[in-house]
């Protein structure tokens, strides 16, 4: 069942509000750091509030979505596995710049060693 246009816009707005906590939790050097426990608790509270708003505003849509998940639970595990694999790939790809900088540092040090050795030989 597709929700009416007004509910679609409202659900999109709720989705954006659900991600506002993630956007606000970005770390900056000038901002004071909070404990990960407090950040997790804050995210939980934001999700709880947004979920409560969703249930209050669109109870039929929420009931239909829950019924669809209960009727066909076989779709959830493959989706979860695919998200886990995607997260693993994203984590590995995020390491590429770090690994690249380490490799570049090692190559740079070897190159500086060769250049330094040649300079010392040419001076003596």
Coordinates of C-alpha atoms in Angstrom, one line a residue:
X1 CA 0.0 0.0 0.0
X2 CA 1.4 3.4 -1.0
X3 CA 0.6 6.2 1.4
X4 CA -1.1 9.3 0.1
X5 CA 1.0 12.2 -1.1
X6 CA 0.7 14.2 2.1
X7 CA 1.8 11.3 4.2
X8 CA 4.7 10.6 1.8
X9 CA 6.0 14.1 2.3
X10 CA 5.5 13.8 6.1
X11 CA 7.3 10.5 6.2
X12 CA 10.2 12.0 4.2
X13 CA 10.4 14.8 6.7
X14 CA 10.4 12.3 9.5
X15 CA 13.2 10.4 7.8
X16 CA 15.3 13.6 7.5
X17 CA 14.6 14.4 11.2
X18 CA 15.7 10.8 12.1
X19 CA 19.1 11.6 10.4
X20 CA 19.5 14.9 12.1
X21 CA 21.0 13.3 15.1
X22 CA 23.7 11.7 13.0
X23 CA 24.4 15.0 11.3
X24 CA 24.6 16.8 14.6
X25 CA 26.9 14.2 16.1
X26 CA 29.8 15.0 13.7
X27 CA 33.0 15.6 15.6
X28 CA 34.8 18.9 15.3
X29 CA 38.0 19.8 17.2
X30 CA 36.5 22.9 18.7
X31 CA 33.4 21.2 20.0
X32 CA 33.5 19.5 23.4
X33 CA 33.4 15.7 23.2
X34 CA 30.6 13.7 24.7
X35 CA 30.9 10.1 26.0
X36 CA 29.9 7.5 23.4
X37 CA 27.3 6.3 26.0
X38 CA 25.7 9.7 26.0
X39 CA 25.8 9.9 22.2
X40 CA 24.2 6.4 21.9
X41 CA 21.6 7.3 24.5
X42 CA 20.8 10.5 22.6
X43 CA 20.5 8.7 19.3
X44 CA 18.2 6.2 21.0
X45 CA 16.0 9.0 22.4
X46 CA 15.8 10.7 19.0
X47 CA 14.8 7.4 17.3
X48 CA 12.2 6.8 20.0
X49 CA 10.7 10.3 19.5
X50 CA 10.7 10.0 15.7
X51 CA 9.2 6.5 16.0
X52 CA 6.5 7.8 18.4
X53 CA 5.7 10.6 16.0
X54 CA 5.4 8.1 13.1
X55 CA 3.1 5.9 15.1
X56 CA 1.0 8.9 16.1
X57 CA 0.7 10.5 12.7
X58 CA 0.4 7.4 10.5
X59 CA -0.8 4.5 12.6
X60 CA -2.4 2.6 9.6
X61 CA 0.8 2.8 7.6
X62 CA 2.8 1.6 10.6
X63 CA 0.5 -1.3 11.2
X64 CA 0.6 -2.2 7.5
X65 CA 4.4 -2.1 7.5
X66 CA 4.6 -4.3 10.6
X67 CA 2.0 -6.7 9.1
X68 CA 4.0 -6.9 5.9
X69 CA 7.2 -7.7 7.7
X70 CA 5.4 -10.4 9.8
X71 CA 3.8 -11.9 6.7
X72 CA 7.0 -12.2 4.8
X73 CA 9.9 -12.4 7.2
X74 CA 12.1 -14.1 4.6
X75 CA 13.0 -10.7 3.0
X76 CA 14.6 -9.3 6.1
X77 CA 17.7 -11.7 6.5
X78 CA 18.9 -11.2 3.0
X79 CA 18.6 -7.5 3.3
X80 CA 20.4 -7.6 6.6
X81 CA 23.2 -9.7 5.1
X82 CA 23.5 -7.4 2.1
X83 CA 23.7 -4.3 4.4
X84 CA 26.4 -6.0 6.5
X85 CA 28.4 -6.9 3.4
X86 CA 28.0 -3.4 2.1
X87 CA 29.2 -1.9 5.4
X88 CA 32.2 -4.3 5.4
X89 CA 33.1 -3.1 1.8
X90 CA 32.7 0.5 2.8
X91 CA 34.9 0.0 5.8
X92 CA 37.6 -1.6 3.7
X93 CA 37.4 1.1 1.1
X94 CA 37.6 3.8 3.8
X95 CA 41.0 2.2 4.8
X96 CA 42.4 2.7 1.3
X97 CA 43.5 6.3 1.9
X98 CA 45.0 5.4 5.3
X99 CA 46.9 2.4 3.8
X100 CA 47.9 4.5 0.8
X101 CA 49.4 7.2 3.0
X102 CA 51.3 4.6 5.0
X103 CA 52.7 3.0 1.8
X104 CA 53.5 6.5 0.5
X105 CA 55.3 7.3 3.7
X106 CA 57.5 4.1 3.5
X107 CA 58.3 4.7 -0.2
X108 CA 59.1 8.4 0.6
X109 CA 61.5 7.4 3.4
X110 CA 63.2 4.9 1.2
X111 CA 63.5 7.5 -1.5
X112 CA 64.9 10.0 0.9
X113 CA 67.4 7.4 2.1
X114 CA 68.6 6.8 -1.4
X115 CA 68.9 10.5 -2.2
X116 CA 70.7 11.2 1.1
X117 CA 73.1 8.3 0.5
X118 CA 73.9 9.7 -2.9
X119 CA 74.4 13.2 -1.5
X120 CA 76.8 12.0 1.2
X121 CA 78.8 10.0 -1.4
X122 CA 79.0 13.0 -3.7
X123 CA 80.2 15.3 -0.8
X124 CA 83.0 12.9 0.4

